[in-house]
Amino acid sequence: MHSVPRLLRILVRLDFIAAVVLTVLLPLVLLVRAVRSRREQVADLLGYWRASSLLMVSVYLLIGKRRTAFVSGIAARLLIPWSLRHASYTNDPRFTRWKRWITAYCLGGALLNLPLLACLRQQSPTALCRAYIEPTQEFGAVLHPGVSRETLGRVGDAGLLAFVVGAVLLWLSGRKK
């Protein structure tokens, strides 16, 4: 098994940092601001958080080395801009700017991550697949010391199941209206 090339390792870690900033920290700041000022953006941001929860599920799936993580990660990057497509246009330039950044980041990331779908078929993970697994396992070790990767992978399995069931129920409730 060959080691992960240094440049690939750096690029993947930069992607994880960008994901934390753009998909967790900035929307959290926007949500707190919207709640404090009672803005209509709260509903838009809650819709965003529902879609972006699939990213966290994907991280836990990767910690457990679940191949489904590669599909759910791409799906999350497509669902996030979709969830924001009807977000109200307010006078808040920060929200509008973030919405543009997150849309570009997620759609570009989904496109760039398409080669990861090959990881679904491989018995032994390639350097590309391992490059995406390594940072998540480090994240799991830091955030959940003493908890096995397999247990965290099962948390990801449960999260994926809950996400899919929730999405189906939401879709069914929308069809009945």
CSV table of N, CA and C in Angstrom, one decimal, residues 13-141:
chain,number,residue,atom,x,y,z
A,13,ARG,N,-6.8,18.3,3.6
A,13,ARG,CA,-6.9,18.9,4.9
A,13,ARG,C,-7.4,20.3,4.8
A,14,LEU,N,-7.0,21.0,3.7
A,14,LEU,CA,-7.5,22.4,3.5
A,14,LEU,C,-9.0,22.4,3.2
A,15,ASP,N,-9.4,21.3,2.5
A,15,ASP,CA,-10.8,21.2,2.2
A,15,ASP,C,-11.6,21.0,3.5
A,16,PHE,N,-11.1,20.2,4.4
A,16,PHE,CA,-11.7,20.0,5.7
A,16,PHE,C,-11.8,21.3,6.5
A,17,ILE,N,-10.7,22.1,6.5
A,17,ILE,CA,-10.7,23.4,7.2
A,17,ILE,C,-11.7,24.3,6.6
A,18,ALA,N,-11.8,24.4,5.2
A,18,ALA,CA,-12.8,25.2,4.5
A,18,ALA,C,-14.2,24.7,4.9
A,19,ALA,N,-14.4,23.4,4.9
A,19,ALA,CA,-15.7,22.9,5.3
A,19,ALA,C,-16.1,23.3,6.7
A,20,VAL,N,-15.2,23.3,7.6
A,20,VAL,CA,-15.6,23.7,9.0
A,20,VAL,C,-15.9,25.2,9.0
A,21,VAL,N,-15.1,26.0,8.3
A,21,VAL,CA,-15.4,27.4,8.4
A,21,VAL,C,-16.7,27.8,7.6
A,22,LEU,N,-16.8,27.3,6.4
A,22,LEU,CA,-18.0,27.6,5.6
A,22,LEU,C,-19.3,26.9,5.9
A,23,THR,N,-19.2,25.7,6.4
A,23,THR,CA,-20.4,25.0,6.6
A,23,THR,C,-20.8,24.8,8.1
A,24,VAL,N,-19.9,25.2,9.0
A,24,VAL,CA,-20.2,25.2,10.5
A,24,VAL,C,-20.1,26.5,11.1
A,25,LEU,N,-18.9,27.1,11.1
A,25,LEU,CA,-18.7,28.4,11.9
A,25,LEU,C,-19.5,29.6,11.3
A,26,LEU,N,-19.4,29.8,10.0
A,26,LEU,CA,-20.1,31.0,9.5
A,26,LEU,C,-21.6,30.9,9.6
A,27,PRO,N,-22.2,29.7,9.2
A,27,PRO,CA,-23.6,29.6,9.4
A,27,PRO,C,-24.1,29.7,10.9
A,28,LEU,N,-23.2,29.2,11.8
A,28,LEU,CA,-23.6,29.3,13.2
A,28,LEU,C,-23.6,30.8,13.6
A,29,VAL,N,-22.6,31.6,13.2
A,29,VAL,CA,-22.6,33.0,13.5
A,29,VAL,C,-23.9,33.7,12.9
A,30,LEU,N,-24.2,33.3,11.6
A,30,LEU,CA,-25.4,33.9,10.9
A,30,LEU,C,-26.6,33.5,11.7
A,31,LEU,N,-26.7,32.3,12.2
A,31,LEU,CA,-27.9,31.8,12.9
A,31,LEU,C,-28.1,32.6,14.2
A,32,VAL,N,-27.0,32.7,14.9
A,32,VAL,CA,-27.1,33.5,16.2
A,32,VAL,C,-27.5,34.9,16.0
A,33,ARG,N,-26.9,35.5,14.9
A,33,ARG,CA,-27.3,36.9,14.6
A,33,ARG,C,-28.8,37.0,14.2
A,34,ALA,N,-29.2,36.0,13.4
A,34,ALA,CA,-30.6,36.0,12.9
A,34,ALA,C,-31.6,35.8,14.1
A,35,VAL,N,-31.2,34.9,15.0
A,35,VAL,CA,-32.1,34.7,16.2
A,35,VAL,C,-32.2,35.9,17.1
A,36,ARG,N,-31.0,36.5,17.3
A,36,ARG,CA,-31.0,37.7,18.2
A,36,ARG,C,-31.8,38.9,17.6
A,37,SER,N,-31.8,39.0,16.3
A,37,SER,CA,-32.5,40.2,15.7
A,37,SER,C,-33.8,39.8,15.1
A,38,ARG,N,-34.2,38.5,15.3
A,38,ARG,CA,-35.5,38.0,14.9
A,38,ARG,C,-35.7,38.2,13.4
A,39,ARG,N,-34.7,37.8,12.6
A,39,ARG,CA,-34.8,38.0,11.2
A,39,ARG,C,-35.4,36.7,10.6
A,40,GLU,N,-36.0,36.9,9.4
A,40,GLU,CA,-36.6,35.8,8.6
A,40,GLU,C,-35.6,34.8,8.2
A,41,GLN,N,-34.3,35.1,8.3
A,41,GLN,CA,-33.3,34.2,7.9
A,41,GLN,C,-33.2,32.9,8.8
A,42,VAL,N,-33.8,33.0,9.9
A,42,VAL,CA,-33.8,31.8,10.8
A,42,VAL,C,-34.3,30.6,10.1
A,43,ALA,N,-35.5,30.7,9.4
A,43,ALA,CA,-36.1,29.5,8.7
A,43,ALA,C,-35.1,29.0,7.6
A,44,ASP,N,-34.5,30.0,6.9
A,44,ASP,CA,-33.6,29.6,5.8
A,44,ASP,C,-32.4,28.8,6.4
A,45,LEU,N,-31.9,29.3,7.5
A,45,LEU,CA,-30.7,28.7,8.1
A,45,LEU,C,-31.1,27.3,8.8
A,46,LEU,N,-32.3,27.2,9.3
A,46,LEU,CA,-32.7,25.9,9.8
A,46,LEU,C,-32.8,24.9,8.7
A,47,GLY,N,-33.3,25.3,7.5
A,47,GLY,CA,-33.3,24.4,6.4
A,47,GLY,C,-31.9,24.1,5.9
A,48,TYR,N,-31.0,25.0,6.0
A,48,TYR,CA,-29.6,24.7,5.7
A,48,TYR,C,-29.0,23.7,6.6
A,49,TRP,N,-29.3,23.8,7.9
A,49,TRP,CA,-28.7,22.9,8.9
A,49,TRP,C,-29.3,21.5,8.7
A,50,ARG,N,-30.5,21.4,8.3
A,50,ARG,CA,-31.0,20.0,8.0
A,50,ARG,C,-30.2,19.4,6.9
A,51,ALA,N,-29.9,20.1,5.8
A,51,ALA,CA,-29.2,19.6,4.7
A,51,ALA,C,-27.7,19.4,5.1
A,52,SER,N,-27.1,20.3,5.8
A,52,SER,CA,-25.7,20.1,6.1
A,52,SER,C,-25.4,19.1,7.2
A,53,SER,N,-26.5,18.6,7.9
A,53,SER,CA,-26.2,17.5,8.8
A,53,SER,C,-25.7,16.3,8.1
A,54,LEU,N,-26.0,16.1,6.8
A,54,LEU,CA,-25.5,15.0,6.1
A,54,LEU,C,-24.0,15.0,6.0
A,55,LEU,N,-23.4,16.3,6.0
A,55,LEU,CA,-21.9,16.4,6.0
A,55,LEU,C,-21.3,15.7,7.3
A,56,MET,N,-21.9,16.0,8.4
A,56,MET,CA,-21.4,15.5,9.7
A,56,MET,C,-21.6,14.0,9.7
A,57,VAL,N,-22.7,13.5,9.2
A,57,VAL,CA,-23.0,12.1,9.1
A,57,VAL,C,-21.9,11.4,8.2
A,58,SER,N,-21.5,12.1,7.2
A,58,SER,CA,-20.4,11.6,6.3
A,58,SER,C,-19.1,11.5,7.0
A,59,VAL,N,-18.8,12.5,7.8
A,59,VAL,CA,-17.6,12.4,8.6
A,59,VAL,C,-17.5,11.2,9.5
A,60,TYR,N,-18.6,10.9,10.2
A,60,TYR,CA,-18.7,9.8,11.1
A,60,TYR,C,-18.6,8.5,10.3
A,61,LEU,N,-19.2,8.4,9.1
A,61,LEU,CA,-19.1,7.3,8.3
A,61,LEU,C,-17.7,7.0,7.8
A,62,LEU,N,-17.0,8.1,7.5
A,62,LEU,CA,-15.6,8.0,7.1
A,62,LEU,C,-14.7,7.6,8.3
A,63,ILE,N,-15.0,8.0,9.5
A,63,ILE,CA,-14.3,7.6,10.7
A,63,ILE,C,-14.3,6.1,10.8
A,64,GLY,N,-15.5,5.5,10.5
A,64,GLY,CA,-15.7,4.1,10.6
A,64,GLY,C,-15.3,3.4,9.3
A,65,LYS,N,-14.7,4.1,8.3
A,65,LYS,CA,-14.3,3.6,7.0
A,65,LYS,C,-15.5,3.0,6.2
A,66,ARG,N,-16.6,3.6,6.3
A,66,ARG,CA,-17.8,3.2,5.6
A,66,ARG,C,-17.7,3.8,4.2
A,67,ARG,N,-17.8,3.0,3.2
A,67,ARG,CA,-17.7,3.5,1.8
A,67,ARG,C,-18.9,4.4,1.4
A,68,THR,N,-20.0,4.2,2.1
A,68,THR,CA,-21.2,5.0,1.8
A,68,THR,C,-20.9,6.5,2.0
A,69,ALA,N,-19.9,6.8,2.8
A,69,ALA,CA,-19.5,8.2,3.1
A,69,ALA,C,-19.2,9.0,1.9
A,70,PHE,N,-18.6,8.3,0.9
A,70,PHE,CA,-18.2,9.0,-0.3
A,70,PHE,C,-19.4,9.5,-1.1
A,71,VAL,N,-20.5,8.7,-1.1
A,71,VAL,CA,-21.7,9.1,-1.7
A,71,VAL,C,-22.5,10.1,-0.9
A,72,SER,N,-22.6,9.9,0.4
A,72,SER,CA,-23.3,10.9,1.2
A,72,SER,C,-22.6,12.2,1.3
A,73,GLY,N,-21.2,12.2,1.2
A,73,GLY,CA,-20.5,13.5,1.2
A,73,GLY,C,-20.8,14.3,-0.1
A,74,ILE,N,-20.9,13.6,-1.2
A,74,ILE,CA,-21.2,14.3,-2.5
A,74,ILE,C,-22.7,14.8,-2.4
A,75,ALA,N,-23.5,13.9,-1.9
A,75,ALA,CA,-25.0,14.3,-1.8
A,75,ALA,C,-25.1,15.5,-0.9
A,76,ALA,N,-24.4,15.5,0.2
A,76,ALA,CA,-24.5,16.7,1.1
A,76,ALA,C,-24.1,18.0,0.4
A,77,ARG,N,-23.1,17.9,-0.4
A,77,ARG,CA,-22.6,19.1,-1.1
A,77,ARG,C,-23.6,19.5,-2.2
A,78,LEU,N,-24.4,18.6,-2.7
A,78,LEU,CA,-25.5,19.0,-3.6
A,78,LEU,C,-26.7,19.5,-2.9
A,79,LEU,N,-27.0,18.9,-1.7
A,79,LEU,CA,-28.2,19.3,-1.0
A,79,LEU,C,-28.1,20.7,-0.4
A,80,ILE,N,-26.9,21.0,0.1
A,80,ILE,CA,-26.8,22.3,0.7
A,80,ILE,C,-27.2,23.5,-0.2
A,81,PRO,N,-26.6,23.6,-1.4
A,81,PRO,CA,-27.1,24.7,-2.3
A,81,PRO,C,-28.6,24.6,-2.6
A,82,TRP,N,-29.1,23.3,-2.8
A,82,TRP,CA,-30.5,23.1,-3.1
A,82,TRP,C,-31.3,23.7,-1.9
A,83,SER,N,-30.9,23.4,-0.7
A,83,SER,CA,-31.7,23.9,0.5
A,83,SER,C,-31.7,25.4,0.6
A,84,LEU,N,-30.8,26.1,0.0
A,84,LEU,CA,-30.7,27.5,0.0
A,84,LEU,C,-31.3,28.2,-1.2
A,85,ARG,N,-31.8,27.5,-2.2
A,85,ARG,CA,-32.2,28.0,-3.5
A,85,ARG,C,-33.3,29.0,-3.3
A,86,HIS,N,-34.2,28.9,-2.3
A,86,HIS,CA,-35.3,29.8,-2.1
A,86,HIS,C,-35.1,30.6,-0.9
A,87,ALA,N,-33.9,30.7,-0.4
A,87,ALA,CA,-33.6,31.5,0.8
A,87,ALA,C,-34.0,33.0,0.5
A,88,SER,N,-34.7,33.6,1.5
A,88,SER,CA,-35.1,34.9,1.2
A,88,SER,C,-33.9,35.9,1.1
A,89,TYR,N,-34.1,36.8,0.2
A,89,TYR,CA,-33.1,37.8,-0.1
A,89,TYR,C,-33.4,38.9,0.8
A,90,THR,N,-32.5,39.1,1.7
A,90,THR,CA,-32.7,40.2,2.7
A,90,THR,C,-31.7,41.3,2.4
A,91,ASN,N,-31.7,42.3,3.3
A,91,ASN,CA,-30.8,43.3,3.2
A,91,ASN,C,-29.5,43.0,3.9
A,92,ASP,N,-29.3,41.8,4.3
A,92,ASP,CA,-28.1,41.4,5.0
A,92,ASP,C,-27.0,40.9,4.0
A,93,PRO,N,-26.1,41.8,3.7
A,93,PRO,CA,-25.1,41.4,2.7
A,93,PRO,C,-24.2,40.2,3.2
A,94,ARG,N,-24.1,40.0,4.5
A,94,ARG,CA,-23.3,38.9,5.0
A,94,ARG,C,-23.9,37.5,4.6
A,95,PHE,N,-25.2,37.5,4.8
A,95,PHE,CA,-26.0,36.3,4.5
A,95,PHE,C,-25.9,36.0,3.0
A,96,THR,N,-26.1,37.0,2.2
A,96,THR,CA,-26.0,36.9,0.7
A,96,THR,C,-24.7,36.4,0.2
A,97,ARG,N,-23.6,37.0,0.8
A,97,ARG,CA,-22.2,36.7,0.5
A,97,ARG,C,-21.9,35.2,0.9
A,98,TRP,N,-22.3,34.9,2.1
A,98,TRP,CA,-22.1,33.5,2.5
A,98,TRP,C,-22.8,32.5,1.6
A,99,LYS,N,-24.1,32.8,1.3
A,99,LYS,CA,-24.9,31.9,0.4
A,99,LYS,C,-24.1,31.7,-0.9
A,100,ARG,N,-23.6,32.7,-1.5
A,100,ARG,CA,-22.8,32.6,-2.7
A,100,ARG,C,-21.6,31.7,-2.5
A,101,TRP,N,-20.8,32.0,-1.4
A,101,TRP,CA,-19.6,31.2,-1.1
A,101,TRP,C,-19.9,29.7,-0.9
A,102,ILE,N,-20.9,29.5,-0.1
A,102,ILE,CA,-21.3,28.1,0.2
A,102,ILE,C,-21.8,27.3,-1.0
A,103,THR,N,-22.5,28.0,-1.9
A,103,THR,CA,-23.0,27.4,-3.1
A,103,THR,C,-21.8,27.1,-4.0
A,104,ALA,N,-20.9,28.0,-4.2
A,104,ALA,CA,-19.7,27.7,-5.1
A,104,ALA,C,-18.9,26.6,-4.5
A,105,TYR,N,-18.6,26.7,-3.2
A,105,TYR,CA,-17.8,25.7,-2.5
A,105,TYR,C,-18.4,24.3,-2.6
A,106,CYS,N,-19.7,24.2,-2.3
A,106,CYS,CA,-20.3,22.9,-2.3
A,106,CYS,C,-20.4,22.3,-3.7
A,107,LEU,N,-20.8,23.1,-4.7
A,107,LEU,CA,-21.0,22.6,-6.1
A,107,LEU,C,-19.6,22.2,-6.7
A,108,GLY,N,-18.6,23.1,-6.4
A,108,GLY,CA,-17.2,22.8,-6.9
A,108,GLY,C,-16.7,21.6,-6.2
A,109,GLY,N,-17.0,21.4,-4.9
A,109,GLY,CA,-16.5,20.3,-4.1
A,109,GLY,C,-17.2,19.0,-4.6
A,110,ALA,N,-18.4,19.1,-4.9
A,110,ALA,CA,-19.1,17.9,-5.4
A,110,ALA,C,-18.5,17.4,-6.7
A,111,LEU,N,-18.2,18.3,-7.6
A,111,LEU,CA,-17.6,18.0,-8.8
A,111,LEU,C,-16.2,17.4,-8.6
A,112,LEU,N,-15.4,18.1,-7.8
A,112,LEU,CA,-14.1,17.6,-7.5
A,112,LEU,C,-14.0,16.2,-6.8
A,113,ASN,N,-15.1,15.9,-6.1
A,113,ASN,CA,-15.1,14.7,-5.3
A,113,ASN,C,-15.7,13.5,-6.1
A,114,LEU,N,-16.2,13.7,-7.3
A,114,LEU,CA,-16.7,12.6,-8.1
A,114,LEU,C,-15.7,11.5,-8.2
A,115,PRO,N,-14.4,11.7,-8.4
A,115,PRO,CA,-13.5,10.6,-8.5
A,115,PRO,C,-13.5,9.7,-7.2
A,116,LEU,N,-14.0,10.2,-6.1
A,116,LEU,CA,-14.1,9.4,-4.9
A,116,LEU,C,-15.1,8.3,-5.0
A,117,LEU,N,-16.0,8.4,-5.9
A,117,LEU,CA,-17.0,7.3,-6.1
A,117,LEU,C,-16.3,6.0,-6.5
A,118,ALA,N,-15.1,6.1,-7.0
A,118,ALA,CA,-14.4,4.8,-7.3
A,118,ALA,C,-14.0,4.1,-6.0
A,119,CYS,N,-14.0,4.8,-4.9
A,119,CYS,CA,-13.7,4.2,-3.6
A,119,CYS,C,-14.7,3.2,-3.2
A,120,LEU,N,-15.9,3.3,-3.8
A,120,LEU,CA,-17.0,2.3,-3.4
A,120,LEU,C,-16.7,0.9,-3.9
A,121,ARG,N,-15.9,0.8,-4.9
A,121,ARG,CA,-15.7,-0.5,-5.5
A,121,ARG,C,-14.3,-1.2,-5.1
A,122,GLN,N,-13.5,-0.4,-4.5
A,122,GLN,CA,-12.1,-0.9,-4.2
A,122,GLN,C,-12.1,-1.7,-2.9
A,123,GLN,N,-11.4,-2.8,-3.0
A,123,GLN,CA,-11.3,-3.7,-1.8
A,123,GLN,C,-10.2,-3.0,-0.8
A,124,SER,N,-9.1,-2.6,-1.4
A,124,SER,CA,-8.1,-1.9,-0.7
A,124,SER,C,-8.1,-0.5,-1.1
A,125,PRO,N,-8.2,0.4,-0.1
A,125,PRO,CA,-8.4,1.9,-0.4
A,125,PRO,C,-7.1,2.4,-1.1
A,126,THR,N,-7.3,3.2,-2.1
A,126,THR,CA,-6.2,3.9,-2.8
A,126,THR,C,-5.8,5.1,-2.0
A,127,ALA,N,-4.7,5.7,-2.4
A,127,ALA,CA,-4.2,6.9,-1.8
A,127,ALA,C,-5.3,8.0,-1.7
A,128,LEU,N,-6.0,8.1,-2.8
A,128,LEU,CA,-7.1,9.2,-2.8
A,128,LEU,C,-8.1,8.9,-1.7
A,129,CYS,N,-8.6,7.6,-1.6
A,129,CYS,CA,-9.6,7.3,-0.6
A,129,CYS,C,-9.0,7.5,0.8
A,130,ARG,N,-7.8,7.0,1.0
A,130,ARG,CA,-7.1,7.2,2.3
A,130,ARG,C,-6.9,8.6,2.7
A,131,ALA,N,-6.7,9.5,1.7
A,131,ALA,CA,-6.5,10.9,2.0
A,131,ALA,C,-7.7,11.5,2.6
A,132,TYR,N,-8.9,11.0,2.3
A,132,TYR,CA,-10.1,11.5,2.9
A,132,TYR,C,-10.5,10.8,4.2
A,133,ILE,N,-10.0,9.6,4.4
A,133,ILE,CA,-10.3,8.9,5.6
A,133,ILE,C,-9.4,9.4,6.8
A,134,GLU,N,-8.1,9.6,6.5
A,134,GLU,CA,-7.2,10.0,7.6
A,134,GLU,C,-7.6,11.2,8.4
A,135,PRO,N,-8.0,12.3,7.8
A,135,PRO,CA,-8.3,13.5,8.7
A,135,PRO,C,-9.6,13.2,9.6
A,136,THR,N,-10.5,12.4,9.0
A,136,THR,CA,-11.7,12.2,9.8
A,136,THR,C,-11.4,11.3,11.0
A,137,GLN,N,-10.4,10.4,10.8
A,137,GLN,CA,-10.1,9.5,11.9
A,137,GLN,C,-9.3,10.3,13.0
A,138,GLU,N,-8.5,11.3,12.6
A,138,GLU,CA,-7.9,12.2,13.6
A,138,GLU,C,-8.9,13.0,14.3
A,139,PHE,N,-9.9,13.5,13.6
A,139,PHE,CA,-11.0,14.2,14.1
A,139,PHE,C,-11.7,13.4,15.2
A,140,GLY,N,-12.0,12.2,14.9
A,140,GLY,CA,-12.7,11.2,15.8
A,140,GLY,C,-11.9,11.0,17.0
A,141,ALA,N,-10.5,10.8,16.9
A,141,ALA,CA,-9.7,10.6,18.0
A,141,ALA,C,-9.6,11.8,18.9
